[in-house]
Rosetta silent file (secondary structure, phi, psi, omega in degrees, C-alpha in Angstrom):
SEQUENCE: XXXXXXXXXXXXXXXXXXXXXXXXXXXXXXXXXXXXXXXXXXXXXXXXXXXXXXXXXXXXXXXXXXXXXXXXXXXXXXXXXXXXXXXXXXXXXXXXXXXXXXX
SCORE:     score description
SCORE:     0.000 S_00000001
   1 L     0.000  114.787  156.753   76.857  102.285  114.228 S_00000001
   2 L   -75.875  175.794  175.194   79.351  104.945  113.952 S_00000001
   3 H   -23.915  -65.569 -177.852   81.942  106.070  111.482 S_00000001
   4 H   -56.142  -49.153 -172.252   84.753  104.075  112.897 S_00000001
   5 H   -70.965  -77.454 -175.141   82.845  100.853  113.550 S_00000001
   6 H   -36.285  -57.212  163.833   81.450  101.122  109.862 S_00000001
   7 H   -73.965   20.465  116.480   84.622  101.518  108.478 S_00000001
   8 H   -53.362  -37.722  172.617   86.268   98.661  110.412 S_00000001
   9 H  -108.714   13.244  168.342   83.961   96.444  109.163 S_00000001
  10 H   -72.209  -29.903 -164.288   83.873   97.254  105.579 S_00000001
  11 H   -95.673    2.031  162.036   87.647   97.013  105.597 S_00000001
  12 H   -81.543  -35.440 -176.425   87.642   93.077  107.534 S_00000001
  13 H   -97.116   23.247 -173.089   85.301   92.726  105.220 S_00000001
  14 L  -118.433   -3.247 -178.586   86.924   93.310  102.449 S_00000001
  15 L    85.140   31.245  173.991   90.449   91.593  103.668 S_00000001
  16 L  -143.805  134.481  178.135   92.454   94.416  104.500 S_00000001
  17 L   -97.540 -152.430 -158.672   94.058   95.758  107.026 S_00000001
  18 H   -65.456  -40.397 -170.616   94.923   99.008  108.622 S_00000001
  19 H  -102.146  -14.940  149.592   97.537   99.906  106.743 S_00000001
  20 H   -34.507  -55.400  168.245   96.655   98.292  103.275 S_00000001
  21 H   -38.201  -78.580  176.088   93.800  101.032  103.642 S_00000001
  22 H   -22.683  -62.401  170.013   96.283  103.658  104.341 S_00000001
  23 H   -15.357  -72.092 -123.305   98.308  102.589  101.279 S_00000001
  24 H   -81.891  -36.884 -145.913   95.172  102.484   98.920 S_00000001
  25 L  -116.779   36.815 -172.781   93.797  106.249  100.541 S_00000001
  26 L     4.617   54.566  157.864   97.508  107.661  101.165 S_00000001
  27 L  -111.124 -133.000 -159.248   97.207  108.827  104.688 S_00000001
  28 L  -141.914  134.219 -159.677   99.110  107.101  107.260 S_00000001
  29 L   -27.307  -53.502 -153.255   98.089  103.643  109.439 S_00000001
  30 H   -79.782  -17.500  153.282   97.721  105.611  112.074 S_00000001
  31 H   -98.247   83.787 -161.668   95.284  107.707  111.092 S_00000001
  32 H   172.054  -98.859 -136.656   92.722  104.530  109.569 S_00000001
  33 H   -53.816  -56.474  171.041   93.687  103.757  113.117 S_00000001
  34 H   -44.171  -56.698  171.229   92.596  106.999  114.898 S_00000001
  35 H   -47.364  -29.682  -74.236   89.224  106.797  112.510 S_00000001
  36 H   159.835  -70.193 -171.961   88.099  103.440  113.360 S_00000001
  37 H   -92.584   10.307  168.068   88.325  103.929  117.477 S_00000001
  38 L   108.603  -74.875 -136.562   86.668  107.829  117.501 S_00000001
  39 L   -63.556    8.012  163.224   89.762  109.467  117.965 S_00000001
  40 L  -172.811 -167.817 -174.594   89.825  111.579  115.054 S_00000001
  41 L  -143.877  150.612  177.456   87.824  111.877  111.525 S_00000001
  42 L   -71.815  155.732  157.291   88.975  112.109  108.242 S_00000001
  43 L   -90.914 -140.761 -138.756   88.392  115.294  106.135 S_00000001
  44 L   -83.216  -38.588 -146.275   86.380  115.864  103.159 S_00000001
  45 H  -103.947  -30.883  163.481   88.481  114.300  100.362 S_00000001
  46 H   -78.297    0.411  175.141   89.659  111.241  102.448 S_00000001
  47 H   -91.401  -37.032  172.551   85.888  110.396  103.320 S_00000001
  48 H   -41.170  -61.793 -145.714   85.095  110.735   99.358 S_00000001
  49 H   -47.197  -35.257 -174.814   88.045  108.470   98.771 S_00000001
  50 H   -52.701  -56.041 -154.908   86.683  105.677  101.507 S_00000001
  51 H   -44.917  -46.540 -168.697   83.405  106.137   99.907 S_00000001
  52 H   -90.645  -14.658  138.410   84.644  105.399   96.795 S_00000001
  53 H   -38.876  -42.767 -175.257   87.105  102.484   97.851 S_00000001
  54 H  -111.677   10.438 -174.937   84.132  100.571   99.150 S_00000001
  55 L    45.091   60.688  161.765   81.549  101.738   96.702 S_00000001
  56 L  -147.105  172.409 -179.727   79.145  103.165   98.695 S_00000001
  57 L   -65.587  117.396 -175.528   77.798  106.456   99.666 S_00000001
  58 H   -37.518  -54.222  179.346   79.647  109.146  101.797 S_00000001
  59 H   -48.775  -10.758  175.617   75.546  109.075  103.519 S_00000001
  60 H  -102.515   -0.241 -149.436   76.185  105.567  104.279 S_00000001
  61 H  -112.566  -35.472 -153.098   79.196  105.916  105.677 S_00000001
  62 L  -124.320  125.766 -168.875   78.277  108.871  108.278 S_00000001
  63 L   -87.201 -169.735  174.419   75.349  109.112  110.873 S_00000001
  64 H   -66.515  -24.565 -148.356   73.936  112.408  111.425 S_00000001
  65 H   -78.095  -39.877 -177.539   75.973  113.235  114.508 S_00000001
  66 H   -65.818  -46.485 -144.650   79.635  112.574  112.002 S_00000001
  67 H   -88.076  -30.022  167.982   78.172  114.658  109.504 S_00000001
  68 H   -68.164  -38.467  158.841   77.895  117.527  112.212 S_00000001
  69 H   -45.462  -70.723 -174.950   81.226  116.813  113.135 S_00000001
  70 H   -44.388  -45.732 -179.515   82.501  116.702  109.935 S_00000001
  71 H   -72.632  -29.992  175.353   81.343  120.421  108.838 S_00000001
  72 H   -57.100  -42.656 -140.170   82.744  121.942  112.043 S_00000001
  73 H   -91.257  -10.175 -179.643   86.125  120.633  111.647 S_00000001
  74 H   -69.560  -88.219 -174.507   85.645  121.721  107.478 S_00000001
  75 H   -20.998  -38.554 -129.324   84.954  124.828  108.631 S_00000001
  76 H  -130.342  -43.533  168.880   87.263  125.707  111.511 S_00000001
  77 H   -55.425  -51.538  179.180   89.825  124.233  108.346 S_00000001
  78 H   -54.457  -21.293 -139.245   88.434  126.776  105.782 S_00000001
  79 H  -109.793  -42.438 -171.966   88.593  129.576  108.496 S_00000001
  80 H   -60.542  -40.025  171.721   92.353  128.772  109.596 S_00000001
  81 H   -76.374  -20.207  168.168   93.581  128.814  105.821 S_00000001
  82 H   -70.071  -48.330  167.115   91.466  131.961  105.187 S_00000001
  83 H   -68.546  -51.470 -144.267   93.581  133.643  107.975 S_00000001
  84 H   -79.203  -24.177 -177.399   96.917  132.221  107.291 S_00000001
  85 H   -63.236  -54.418  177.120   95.850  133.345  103.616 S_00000001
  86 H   -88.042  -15.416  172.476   95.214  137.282  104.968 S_00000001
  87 H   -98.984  -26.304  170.686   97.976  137.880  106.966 S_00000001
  88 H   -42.735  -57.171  175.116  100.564  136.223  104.055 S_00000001
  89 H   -48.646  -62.262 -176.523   99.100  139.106  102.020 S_00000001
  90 H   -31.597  -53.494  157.491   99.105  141.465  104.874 S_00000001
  91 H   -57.208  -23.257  158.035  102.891  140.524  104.716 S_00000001
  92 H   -84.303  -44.607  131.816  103.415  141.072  101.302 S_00000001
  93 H   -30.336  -49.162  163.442  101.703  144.294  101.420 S_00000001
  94 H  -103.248   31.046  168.241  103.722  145.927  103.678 S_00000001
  95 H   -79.123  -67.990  163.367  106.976  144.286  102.508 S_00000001
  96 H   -86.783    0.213  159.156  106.169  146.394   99.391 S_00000001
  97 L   -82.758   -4.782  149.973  105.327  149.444  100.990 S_00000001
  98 L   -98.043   17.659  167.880  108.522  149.613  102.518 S_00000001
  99 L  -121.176   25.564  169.157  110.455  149.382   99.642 S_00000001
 100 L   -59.725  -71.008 -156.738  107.906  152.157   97.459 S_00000001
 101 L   -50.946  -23.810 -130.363  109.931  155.142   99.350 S_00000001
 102 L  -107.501  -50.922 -171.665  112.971  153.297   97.938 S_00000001
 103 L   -68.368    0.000    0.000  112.091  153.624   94.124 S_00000001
């Protein structure tokens, strides 16, 4: 059983639907919807939050294959924010070296 099917039926079995979830783990129906058929995965802090909505363990939640998943897409997030992070500077840095000669 993957991610999606495991979280489909903890939340029938718990009485709730798609967008009650959403509510409780403030993302948006549609992604509780995307999770639940494959088409996309939650990140780090919205798999905590399921985890912790249904009181069980992020390892119960996630087979090995999700968990490989999961670190790429962490990753390839960490890497994208690392850039957008060095070129802001990069931009700040030469902002104030063209106004040095100025002073």
């Amino acid at each position: 059983m993957d991610f999606g099917e495991k979280l489909k039926a903890l939340r029938t079995e718990r009485g709730l639907t798609q967008e009650q979830l959403a509510a409780r783990l403030y993302v948006s129906r549609t992604a509780v919807s995307k999770w639940e058929t494959g088409g996309g995965s939650p990140n780090l802090d919205s798999l905590q939050a399921v985890a912790r909505l249904f009181d069980v363990s992020v390892d119960d939640l996630l087979s090995a294959d999700d968990l490989i998943v999961l670190a790429r897409d962490e990753r390839r997030s960490t890497a994208r924010s690392s850039g957008m992070l060095s070129f802001g500077l990069l931009d700040v840095l030469a902002v104030v070296f063209a106004f040095i000669p100025l002073y």
